[in-house]
XYZ file of C-alpha atoms in Angstrom:
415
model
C 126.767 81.702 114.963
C 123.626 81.254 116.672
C 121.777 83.186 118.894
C 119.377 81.108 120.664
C 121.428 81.599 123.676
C 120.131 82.368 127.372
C 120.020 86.115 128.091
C 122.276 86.012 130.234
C 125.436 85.478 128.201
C 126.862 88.166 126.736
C 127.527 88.202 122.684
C 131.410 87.291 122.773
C 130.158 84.224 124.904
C 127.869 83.475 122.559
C 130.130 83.411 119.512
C 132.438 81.141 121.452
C 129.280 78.595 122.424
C 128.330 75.376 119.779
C 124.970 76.257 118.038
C 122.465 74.652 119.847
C 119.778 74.753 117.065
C 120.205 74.647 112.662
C 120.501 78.250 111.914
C 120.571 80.274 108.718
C 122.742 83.666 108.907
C 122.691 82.870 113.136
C 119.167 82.656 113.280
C 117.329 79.376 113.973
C 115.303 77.698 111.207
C 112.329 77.645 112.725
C 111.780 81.069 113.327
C 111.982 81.272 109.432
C 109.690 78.326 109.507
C 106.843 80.146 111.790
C 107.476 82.958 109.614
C 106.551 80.917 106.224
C 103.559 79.159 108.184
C 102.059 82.703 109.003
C 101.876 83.661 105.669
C 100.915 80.440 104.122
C 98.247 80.181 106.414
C 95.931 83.583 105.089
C 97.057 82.712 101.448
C 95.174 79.539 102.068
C 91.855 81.457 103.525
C 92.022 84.066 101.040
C 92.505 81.215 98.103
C 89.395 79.138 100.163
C 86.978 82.144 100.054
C 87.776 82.448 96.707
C 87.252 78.947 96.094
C 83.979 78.721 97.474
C 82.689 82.202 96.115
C 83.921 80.366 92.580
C 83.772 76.564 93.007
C 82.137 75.917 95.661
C 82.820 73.446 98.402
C 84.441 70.746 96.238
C 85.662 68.394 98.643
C 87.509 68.380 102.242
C 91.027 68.575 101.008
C 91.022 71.165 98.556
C 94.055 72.572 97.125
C 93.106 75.864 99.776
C 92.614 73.555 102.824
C 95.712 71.674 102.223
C 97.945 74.664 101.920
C 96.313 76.147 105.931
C 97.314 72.500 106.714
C 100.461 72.561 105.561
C 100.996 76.003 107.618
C 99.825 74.487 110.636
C 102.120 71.395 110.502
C 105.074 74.198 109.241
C 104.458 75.803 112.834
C 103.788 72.923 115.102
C 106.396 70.755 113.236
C 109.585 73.177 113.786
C 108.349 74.819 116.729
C 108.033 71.159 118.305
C 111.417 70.004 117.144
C 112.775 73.229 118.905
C 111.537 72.408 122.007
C 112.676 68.652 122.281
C 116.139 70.350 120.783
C 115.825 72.830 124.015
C 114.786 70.393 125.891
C 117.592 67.466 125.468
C 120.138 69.358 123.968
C 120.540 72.936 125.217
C 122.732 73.899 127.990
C 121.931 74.792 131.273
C 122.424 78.471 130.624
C 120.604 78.099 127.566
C 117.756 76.611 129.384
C 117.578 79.608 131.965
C 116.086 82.147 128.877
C 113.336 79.412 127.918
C 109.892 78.599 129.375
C 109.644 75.453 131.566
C 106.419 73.392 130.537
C 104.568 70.515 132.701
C 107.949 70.357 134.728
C 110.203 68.294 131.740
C 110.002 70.579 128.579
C 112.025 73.850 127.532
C 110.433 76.164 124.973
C 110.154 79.676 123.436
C 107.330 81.394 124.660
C 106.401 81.985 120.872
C 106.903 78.196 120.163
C 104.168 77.630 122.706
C 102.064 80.125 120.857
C 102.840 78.181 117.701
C 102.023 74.799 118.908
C 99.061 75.604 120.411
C 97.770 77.188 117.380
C 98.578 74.404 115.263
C 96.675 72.101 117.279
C 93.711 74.176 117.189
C 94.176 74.098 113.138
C 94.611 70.325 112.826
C 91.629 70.034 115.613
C 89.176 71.631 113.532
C 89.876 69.706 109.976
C 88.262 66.782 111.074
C 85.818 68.683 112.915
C 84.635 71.064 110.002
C 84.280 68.280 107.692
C 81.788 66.269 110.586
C 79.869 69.198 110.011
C 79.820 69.897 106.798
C 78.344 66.239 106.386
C 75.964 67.134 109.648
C 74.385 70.410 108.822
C 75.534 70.905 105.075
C 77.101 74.175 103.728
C 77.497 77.096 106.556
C 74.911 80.010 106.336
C 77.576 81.809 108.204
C 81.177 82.578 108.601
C 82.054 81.864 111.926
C 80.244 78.262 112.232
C 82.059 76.163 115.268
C 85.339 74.718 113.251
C 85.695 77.809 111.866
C 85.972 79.429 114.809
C 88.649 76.754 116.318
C 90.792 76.981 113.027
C 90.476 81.111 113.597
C 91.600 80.950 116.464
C 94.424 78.466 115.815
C 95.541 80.999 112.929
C 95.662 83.431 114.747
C 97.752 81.750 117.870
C 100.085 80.874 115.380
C 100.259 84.412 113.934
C 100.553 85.770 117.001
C 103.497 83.116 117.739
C 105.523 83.623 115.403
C 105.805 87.335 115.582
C 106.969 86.762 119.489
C 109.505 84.131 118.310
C 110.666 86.676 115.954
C 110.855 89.436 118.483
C 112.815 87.245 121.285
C 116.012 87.195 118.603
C 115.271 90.678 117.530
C 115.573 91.645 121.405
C 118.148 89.918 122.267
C 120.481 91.530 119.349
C 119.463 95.042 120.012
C 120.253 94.311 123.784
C 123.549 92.881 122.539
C 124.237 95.661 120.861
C 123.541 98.053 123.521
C 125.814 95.771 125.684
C 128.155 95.319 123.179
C 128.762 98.786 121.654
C 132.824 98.571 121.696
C 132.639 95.320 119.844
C 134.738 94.430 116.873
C 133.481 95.629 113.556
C 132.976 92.413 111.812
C 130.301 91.106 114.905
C 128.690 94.230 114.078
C 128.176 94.012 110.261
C 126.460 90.431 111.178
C 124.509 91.798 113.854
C 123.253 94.796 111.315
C 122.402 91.773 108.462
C 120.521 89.457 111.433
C 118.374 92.238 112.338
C 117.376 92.968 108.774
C 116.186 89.458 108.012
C 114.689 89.736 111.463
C 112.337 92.650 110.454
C 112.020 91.351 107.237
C 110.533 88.393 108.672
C 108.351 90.448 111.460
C 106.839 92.334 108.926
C 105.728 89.132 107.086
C 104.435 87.466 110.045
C 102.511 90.959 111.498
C 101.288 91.925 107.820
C 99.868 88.022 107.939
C 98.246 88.486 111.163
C 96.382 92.333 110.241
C 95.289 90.642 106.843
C 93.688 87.602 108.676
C 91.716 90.070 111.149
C 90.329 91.961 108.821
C 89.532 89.147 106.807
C 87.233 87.383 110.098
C 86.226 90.788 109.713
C 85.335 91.255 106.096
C 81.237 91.813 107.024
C 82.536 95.293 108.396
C 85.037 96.591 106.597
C 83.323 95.420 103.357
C 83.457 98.125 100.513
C 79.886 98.241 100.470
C 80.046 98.994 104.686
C 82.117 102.141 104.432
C 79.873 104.568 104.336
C 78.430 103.701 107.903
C 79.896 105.265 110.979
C 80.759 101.143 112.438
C 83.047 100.524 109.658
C 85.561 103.351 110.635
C 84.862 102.210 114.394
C 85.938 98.549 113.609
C 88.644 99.517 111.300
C 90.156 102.196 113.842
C 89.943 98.853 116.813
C 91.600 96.547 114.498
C 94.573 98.859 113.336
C 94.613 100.489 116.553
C 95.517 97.406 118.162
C 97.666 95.713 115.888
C 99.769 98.610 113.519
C 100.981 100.801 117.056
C 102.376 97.156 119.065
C 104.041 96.223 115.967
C 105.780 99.441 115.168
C 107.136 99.354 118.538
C 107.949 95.347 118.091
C 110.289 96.340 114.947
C 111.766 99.776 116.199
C 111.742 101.519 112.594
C 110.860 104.830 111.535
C 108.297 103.607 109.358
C 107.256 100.402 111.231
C 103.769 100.685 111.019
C 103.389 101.498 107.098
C 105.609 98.646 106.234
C 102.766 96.234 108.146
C 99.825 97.938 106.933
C 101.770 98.188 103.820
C 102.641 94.095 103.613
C 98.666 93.619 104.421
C 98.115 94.961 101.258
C 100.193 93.517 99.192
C 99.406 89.928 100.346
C 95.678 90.778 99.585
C 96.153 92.445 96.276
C 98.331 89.828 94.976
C 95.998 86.962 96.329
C 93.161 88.979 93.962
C 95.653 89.810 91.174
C 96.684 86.384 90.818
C 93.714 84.132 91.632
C 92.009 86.064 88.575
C 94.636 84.473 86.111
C 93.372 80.686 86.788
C 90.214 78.780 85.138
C 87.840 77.193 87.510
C 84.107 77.002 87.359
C 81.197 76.213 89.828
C 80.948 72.648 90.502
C 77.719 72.931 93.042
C 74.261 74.141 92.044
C 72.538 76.611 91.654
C 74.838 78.060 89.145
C 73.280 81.994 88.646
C 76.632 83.496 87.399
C 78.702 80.811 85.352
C 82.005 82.385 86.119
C 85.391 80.694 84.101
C 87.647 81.964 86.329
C 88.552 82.440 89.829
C 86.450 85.437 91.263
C 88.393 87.810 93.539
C 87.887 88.853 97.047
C 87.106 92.837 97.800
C 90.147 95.170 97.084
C 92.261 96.042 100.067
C 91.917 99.059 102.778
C 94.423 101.432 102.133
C 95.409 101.091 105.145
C 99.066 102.169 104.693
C 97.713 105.932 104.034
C 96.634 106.580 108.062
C 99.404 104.443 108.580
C 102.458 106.541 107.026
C 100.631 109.741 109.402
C 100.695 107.354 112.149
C 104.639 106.943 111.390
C 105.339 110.253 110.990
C 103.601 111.057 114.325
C 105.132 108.673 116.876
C 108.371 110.401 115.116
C 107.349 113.702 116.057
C 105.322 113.583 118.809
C 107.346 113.868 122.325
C 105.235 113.158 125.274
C 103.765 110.167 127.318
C 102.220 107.662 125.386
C 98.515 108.577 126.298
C 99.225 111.457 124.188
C 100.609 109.696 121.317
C 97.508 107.468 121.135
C 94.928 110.298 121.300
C 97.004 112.014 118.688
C 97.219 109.557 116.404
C 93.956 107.634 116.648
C 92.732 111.399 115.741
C 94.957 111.536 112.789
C 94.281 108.135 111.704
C 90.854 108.062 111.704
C 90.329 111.709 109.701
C 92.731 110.290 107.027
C 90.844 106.847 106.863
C 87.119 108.503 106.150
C 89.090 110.835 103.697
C 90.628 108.254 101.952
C 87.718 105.365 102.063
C 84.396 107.167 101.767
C 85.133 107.999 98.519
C 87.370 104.960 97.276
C 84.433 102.837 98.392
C 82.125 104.759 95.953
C 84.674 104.442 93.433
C 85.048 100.866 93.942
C 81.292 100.297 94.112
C 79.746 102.748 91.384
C 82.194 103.182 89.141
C 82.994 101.169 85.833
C 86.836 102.265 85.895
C 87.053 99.810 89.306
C 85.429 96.593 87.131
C 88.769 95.566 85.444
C 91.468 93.078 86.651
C 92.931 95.697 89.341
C 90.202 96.616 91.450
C 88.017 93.449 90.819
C 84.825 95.219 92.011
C 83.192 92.800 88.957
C 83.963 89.618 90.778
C 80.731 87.871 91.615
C 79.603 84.910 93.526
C 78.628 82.128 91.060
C 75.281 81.613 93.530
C 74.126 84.906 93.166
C 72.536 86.678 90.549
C 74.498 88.487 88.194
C 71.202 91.588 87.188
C 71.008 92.290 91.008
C 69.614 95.998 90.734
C 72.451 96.989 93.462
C 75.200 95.163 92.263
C 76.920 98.375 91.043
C 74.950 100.419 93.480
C 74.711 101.212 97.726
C 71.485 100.421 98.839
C 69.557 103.148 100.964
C 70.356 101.076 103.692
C 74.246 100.723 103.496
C 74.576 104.416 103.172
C 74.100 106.468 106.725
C 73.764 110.352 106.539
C 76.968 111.956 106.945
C 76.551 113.761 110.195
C 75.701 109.960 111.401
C 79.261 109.260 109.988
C 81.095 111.754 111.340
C 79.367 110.711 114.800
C 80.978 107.397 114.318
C 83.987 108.279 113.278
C 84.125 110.537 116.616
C 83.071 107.541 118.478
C 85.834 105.473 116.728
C 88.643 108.376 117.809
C 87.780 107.773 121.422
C 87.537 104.084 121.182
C 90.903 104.380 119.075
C 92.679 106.419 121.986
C 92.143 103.929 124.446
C 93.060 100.277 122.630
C 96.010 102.604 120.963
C 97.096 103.036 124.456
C 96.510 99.373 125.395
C 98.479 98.418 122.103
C 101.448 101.020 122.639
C 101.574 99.524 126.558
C 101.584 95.748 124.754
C 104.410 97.034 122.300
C 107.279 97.742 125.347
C 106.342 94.082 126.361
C 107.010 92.603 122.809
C 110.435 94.506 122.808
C 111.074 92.976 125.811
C 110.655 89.092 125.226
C 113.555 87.475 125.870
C 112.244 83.842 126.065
């Protein structure tokens, strides 16, 4: 069965209608496809940043930079297919629950969202290496290309969770209309919705990990004992974790993303560790042997399981909810952080294979004074935290509501 059918035909219709697309267990291929280019996409910048905090910057196709590549043409490759399938193959009714495009074309709204971002990606390759060979290595993170293949990630992200959505819609509609169905349509319908969410929680867990990755100068473990780092924390889970949980309608929605964040970073760390490389670009302060990891991972899922438990308990309008649980959150983040940071920082229990915290760049130099320390200046007084992490409740509260208002419009994408 598939189900890339127009909203408007009911589920016995759509049993009795020739798949219009290849599907696996009724869902297309591509949105599986997206799904794999989300995550293969921040496995290659985590692997990168690794790379250059170990290697260097070896050459233009490195093993990193082909594997964000490859994610790219994943996305654009399937999600263009799709649309020339919609577009000379699908039926009229089919056609009515798609996007029309420059007058000709039929697509998914999230197959826009996936083409455009892989354009930006495959834009910016040619255009990073230009400078590269212009201006030499970048003295900052966000140099031009980067910024085109962030945003392209992110686009593509972003896409494939709405492609995944529209299908995950358009069963629990089905089901709704549906409810006196036989029992065998709803056994499939039960299994389709699983892999759905399975694949939602890839694609959203690969779109918080690659914001708070652009973000790594804040949310660094040496920044988290300043009142900003709770502030940009609280606006990046704030925004993402509440339109999600909504987007997969599960009790636990927003653990299970926060949850999958961590995991791909930790295992990124875990396993990078295992393989030999060594510096190949001067000056060489720390001659590493094998690949250095990035910082350990929030624990994001901590706020995030109160956060669950709240929008399960909490009745009310959904200003409340987000004042509630932006409160909630943010206590349970400086609980949990202020001290892991130290931990991670100053203690020799965190410089093992785990934690990583004595993974060094191969530039800098290994007797820094404050390797294992905070300087004065990364460490505010705590009153000045608890100031910031006020300020980052009310700024919480208000993108929680903008995210919560975002969430009914993912769970109602039907195109």
């Amino acid at each position: 069965m598939s189900i890339t059918v127009s909203p408007s035909v009911s589920a016995p219709q759509a049993r009795q209608k020739k798949a219009i697309l290849l599907t696996i267990d009724g869902i297309p291929l591509y949105v599986y496809a997206v799904s794999l280019a989300s995550i293969l996409t921040i496995v290659g910048i985590l692997w990168d940043i690794s790379w250059h905090t170990t290697i260097g910057r070896d050459k233009f196709l490195s093993p990193p930079h082909i594997l964000i590549y490859m994610g790219a043409v994943f996305a654009g490759l399937f999600s263009g297919i799709q649309v020339l399938w919609n577009t000379f193959k699908a039926s009229a009714a089919a056609k009515k629950g798609l996007v029309k495009i420059w007058g000709f074309f039929y697509s998914s709204l999230g197959a826009l969202f996936c083409i455009w971002g892989a354009i930006a990606m495959l834009t910016s390759a040619p255009f990073d290496d230009w400078w590269h060979n212009a201006y030499g290595l970048d003295v900052v993170i966000l140099s031009p290309p980067h910024f085109l293949l962030a945003l392209g990630m992110l686009f593509l992200q972003f896409g494939a969770c709405v492609s995944i959505s529209k299908y995950l819609n358009r069963i629990e509609n089905d089901q709704v209309a549906e409810s006196m169905i036989k029992t065998y349509w709803i056994r499939n319908n039960i299994r389709q919705k699983r892999i759905l969410r399975t694949l939602l929680v890839i694609a959203a867990a690969s779109f918080l990990c690659m914001v708070c990755t652009l973000f790594t100068e804040f949310v660094d473990r040496r920044a988290q004992h300043t009142g900003l780092f709770y502030q940009v924390t609280t606006a990046i889970c704030m925004l993402l974790l509440p339109v999600f949980g909504r987007a997969l309608r599960t009790k636990w929605a927003m653990t299970s993303v926060a949850f999958g964040y961590f995991l791909i970073a930790g295992l990124a760390n875990w396993i990078l560790q295992l393989f030999p490389a060594v510096p190949k670009l001067g000056p060489i302060l720390n001659p590493v042997t094998h690949y250095q990891s990035l910082q350990f991972p929030l624990l994001l899922f901590i706020p995030a399981i109160a956060a669950d438990l709240l929008m399960q308990k909490v009745k009310g309008n959904d200003w409340k909810k987000a004042a509630i649980t932006s409160a909630v959150f943010v206590t349970i983040l400086l609980i949990v952080q202020y001290p892991f940071s130290e931990f991670l920082v100053e203690s020799p229990l965190a410089r093992n294979w785990f934690f990583g915290s004595n993974a060094w760049y191969y530039g800098a130099n290994p007797e820094w004074e404050f390797r294992y320390k905070f300087r004065s200046d990364e460490v505010e007084p705590f009153a000045s935290i608890l100031f910031g992490a006020l300020k980052a409740i009310i700024i919480g509260f208000f993108i929680g509501r903008l995210s919560l208002r975002w969430g009914k419009w993912m769970q109602s994408i039907q195109r």
